[in-house]
Amino acid sequence: MQPEHWFVYYKLPAADLAAWLARSQVLLRAVARDGGVRGRLLQRADEAAGLTTLMEVYEGIADPVRFGAALEAAVLAAARIDPPLALPVRHTERFRPAAR
């Protein structure tokens, strides 16, 4: 099986950005530790007023089941950091190299 690349994006109120950036660092560390994949966090360059879009990028995922469980656990833990914030709706897209 070829490694997968996951792209997880979500919109949140711009007022919550600082809190989510701090939580995202906790999330990325947990995923690297428990899922075996180091991720990156990107922010949309052309924002709509009042909202911001973040995207987590995870590349070279050899074990999608293990990785998915680690990601889910890390997201729930990050959402519970005090003060708790509403968990944004996350959209995940999974890709692998195209067959030749």
XYZ file of N, CA and C in Angstrom:
300
model
N 0.848 -1.185 0.000
C 0.000 0.000 0.000
C 0.891 1.244 0.000
N 0.533 2.218 -0.829
C 1.295 3.463 -0.906
C 0.937 4.377 0.258
N 1.908 5.179 0.735
C 1.599 6.102 1.826
C 0.540 7.122 1.411
N -0.233 7.549 2.373
C -1.276 8.550 2.128
C -0.832 9.912 2.634
N -1.502 10.928 2.114
C -1.297 12.308 2.537
C -2.681 12.846 2.910
N -2.805 13.381 4.115
C -4.096 13.865 4.607
C -4.062 15.374 4.724
N -5.155 16.004 4.317
C -5.338 17.447 4.405
C -6.633 17.685 5.181
N -6.521 18.329 6.322
C -7.671 18.550 7.202
C -7.876 20.052 7.322
N -9.040 20.524 6.881
C -9.265 21.966 6.939
C -10.562 22.268 7.661
N -10.604 23.477 8.239
C -11.766 23.907 9.005
C -11.760 25.415 9.142
N -12.979 25.975 9.212
C -13.178 27.409 9.415
C -13.504 27.653 10.877
N -13.048 28.787 11.372
C -13.388 29.178 12.728
C -13.447 30.689 12.808
N -14.127 31.203 13.826
C -14.196 32.652 13.979
C -12.794 33.229 14.156
N -12.524 34.333 13.493
C -11.206 34.959 13.594
C -10.858 35.268 15.045
N -11.855 35.548 15.865
C -11.624 35.848 17.283
C -11.060 34.636 18.036
N -11.274 33.420 17.526
C -10.778 32.205 18.174
C -9.418 31.762 17.647
N -8.863 32.500 16.689
C -7.638 32.054 16.027
C -6.487 31.850 17.007
N -6.210 32.805 17.867
C -5.070 32.678 18.790
C -5.213 31.441 19.667
N -6.407 31.191 20.170
C -6.626 30.016 21.019
C -6.417 28.733 20.225
N -6.915 28.691 18.977
C -6.750 27.471 18.181
C -5.316 27.267 17.734
N -4.572 28.344 17.525
C -3.163 28.179 17.155
C -2.404 27.507 18.294
N -2.672 27.922 19.514
C -2.016 27.288 20.666
C -2.434 25.829 20.779
N -3.712 25.541 20.596
C -4.209 24.162 20.677
C -3.638 23.311 19.542
N -3.473 23.922 18.392
C -2.950 23.179 17.243
C -1.542 22.671 17.506
N -0.749 23.423 18.226
C 0.605 22.956 18.544
C 0.547 21.717 19.439
N -0.369 21.724 20.397
C -0.570 20.548 21.254
C -1.029 19.369 20.397
N -1.965 19.628 19.501
C -2.503 18.593 18.616
C -1.404 18.005 17.734
N -0.610 18.853 17.089
C 0.439 18.373 16.187
C 1.479 17.529 16.932
N 1.829 17.949 18.149
C 2.786 17.156 18.946
C 2.199 15.790 19.299
N 0.928 15.752 19.679
C 0.294 14.482 20.042
C 0.200 13.550 18.833
N -0.134 14.087 17.681
C -0.237 13.259 16.475
C 1.132 12.713 16.086
N 2.158 13.526 16.196
C 3.508 13.055 15.881
C 3.917 11.931 16.827
N 3.606 12.114 18.099
C 3.974 11.118 19.114
C 3.169 9.824 18.942
N 1.845 9.939 18.800
C 0.979 8.762 18.809
C 0.652 8.205 17.426
N 0.737 9.061 16.406
C 0.396 8.621 15.055
C 1.602 8.420 14.157
N 2.781 8.851 14.639
C 4.004 8.635 13.877
C 4.205 9.549 12.686
N 3.428 10.633 12.588
C 3.541 11.541 11.447
C 3.599 12.976 11.952
N 4.608 13.703 11.513
C 4.744 15.112 11.883
C 3.933 15.950 10.889
N 3.031 16.767 11.427
C 2.169 17.588 10.577
C 2.606 19.035 10.515
N 1.977 19.764 9.602
C 2.192 21.208 9.453
C 0.838 21.889 9.530
N 0.830 23.151 9.949
C -0.401 23.933 10.023
C -0.283 25.120 9.082
N -1.285 25.276 8.227
C -1.335 26.398 7.288
C -2.582 27.225 7.563
N -2.499 28.514 7.231
C -3.655 29.409 7.352
C -3.962 29.972 5.981
N -5.237 30.014 5.649
C -5.665 30.524 4.349
C -5.188 31.963 4.165
N -4.682 32.270 2.993
C -4.128 33.594 2.720
C -5.204 34.627 2.396
N -6.292 34.220 1.772
C -7.354 35.158 1.371
C -8.602 34.885 2.208
N -8.655 35.493 3.371
C -9.717 35.236 4.331
C -10.983 36.038 4.066
N -12.107 35.461 4.445
C -13.379 36.180 4.459
C -13.469 36.935 5.783
N -14.192 38.007 5.804
C -14.319 38.819 7.014
C -14.907 37.993 8.158
N -14.231 38.019 9.296
C -14.760 37.373 10.484
C -14.459 35.893 10.615
N -13.978 35.256 9.555
C -13.653 33.825 9.598
C -12.218 33.604 9.147
N -11.637 32.534 9.631
C -10.324 32.130 9.152
C -10.356 30.632 8.874
N -9.538 30.185 7.956
C -9.451 28.764 7.616
C -8.061 28.272 7.942
N -8.000 27.169 8.686
C -6.737 26.505 8.982
C -6.724 25.163 8.269
N -5.518 24.697 7.918
C -5.379 23.389 7.300
C -4.176 22.679 7.909
N -4.423 21.464 8.380
C -3.363 20.597 8.859
C -2.958 19.698 7.692
N -1.661 19.553 7.491
C -1.137 18.722 6.409
C -0.294 17.611 7.029
N -0.638 16.376 6.705
C 0.085 15.211 7.196
C 0.492 14.386 5.983
N 1.783 14.135 5.830
C 2.262 13.441 4.636
C 2.998 12.151 5.006
N 2.943 11.191 4.094
C 3.668 9.942 4.274
C 3.077 9.022 5.324
N 1.761 8.930 5.362
C 1.078 8.107 6.365
C 1.080 6.649 5.891
N 1.842 5.818 6.588
C 1.952 4.407 6.215
C 0.826 3.563 6.798
N 0.331 3.970 7.976
C -0.717 3.202 8.659
C -1.913 4.122 8.918
N -2.829 4.253 7.944
C -3.952 5.175 8.088
C -4.862 4.881 9.277
N -5.021 3.619 9.649
C -5.885 3.284 10.783
C -5.273 3.834 12.070
N -4.014 3.547 12.308
C -3.334 4.049 13.503
C -3.326 5.574 13.499
N -2.992 6.149 12.362
C -2.921 7.601 12.271
C -4.283 8.236 12.535
N -5.335 7.696 11.933
C -6.679 8.243 12.120
C -7.114 8.233 13.573
N -6.811 7.152 14.288
C -7.161 7.067 15.709
C -6.385 8.099 16.513
N -5.101 8.267 16.213
C -4.281 9.248 16.933
C -4.760 10.664 16.652
N -5.130 10.938 15.414
C -5.618 12.270 15.060
C -6.925 12.574 15.775
N -7.845 11.636 15.771
C -9.134 11.844 16.433
C -8.956 12.105 17.933
N -8.110 11.319 18.576
C -7.869 11.506 20.008
C -7.222 12.860 20.280
N -6.289 13.269 19.443
C -5.610 14.548 19.636
C -6.558 15.727 19.441
N -7.459 15.630 18.484
C -8.435 16.708 18.236
C -9.351 16.860 19.443
N -9.860 15.767 19.954
C -10.750 15.836 21.124
C -10.023 16.395 22.337
N -8.775 16.007 22.533
C -7.996 16.522 23.667
C -7.738 18.017 23.504
N -7.418 18.467 22.300
C -7.148 19.889 22.059
C -8.398 20.731 22.281
N -9.557 20.190 21.942
C -10.809 20.935 22.115
C -11.148 21.122 23.585
N -10.623 20.257 24.439
C -10.956 20.313 25.865
C -10.019 21.199 26.678
N -8.966 21.721 26.071
C -8.038 22.584 26.807
C -8.816 23.777 27.337
N -8.534 24.153 28.565
C -9.264 25.241 29.217
C -8.811 26.591 28.670
N -9.699 27.482 28.287
C -11.140 27.312 28.286
C -11.572 26.498 27.069
N -12.576 25.655 27.218
C -13.022 24.849 26.083
C -13.622 25.720 24.979
N -13.359 25.342 23.759
C -13.929 26.020 22.592
C -14.744 25.015 21.807
N -15.711 25.515 21.073
C -16.498 24.624 20.206
C -15.562 24.019 19.168
N -15.708 22.742 18.940
C -14.882 22.049 17.965
C -15.364 22.419 16.562
N -14.492 23.004 15.739
C -14.943 23.363 14.388
C -15.222 22.108 13.553
N -16.062 22.271 12.549
C -16.341 21.166 11.630
C -15.092 20.972 10.773
N -14.535 19.783 10.858
C -13.282 19.473 10.164
C -13.584 18.632 8.924
N -12.923 18.959 7.843
C -13.070 18.219 6.586
C -11.722 17.577 6.272
N -11.731 16.273 6.059
C -10.493 15.549 5.790
C -10.517 15.030 4.359
N -9.428 15.265 3.649
C -9.256 14.714 2.305
C -7.972 13.893 2.316
N -8.067 12.685 1.762
C -6.938 11.748 1.760
C -6.510 11.488 0.324
N -5.201 11.545 0.103
C -4.643 11.323 -1.229
C -3.489 10.326 -1.150
N -3.202 9.682 -2.266
C -2.015 8.842 -2.412
C -1.466 9.088 -3.807
N -0.220 8.715 -4.055
C 0.334 8.912 -5.389
C -0.539 8.233 -6.441
N -0.686 8.883 -7.564
C -1.487 8.328 -8.662
C -0.808 7.103 -9.242
N -1.613 6.100 -9.584
C -1.090 4.892 -10.204
C -0.582 5.227 -11.593
N 0.438 4.528 -11.994
C 0.995 4.786 -13.329
C 0.539 3.760 -14.308
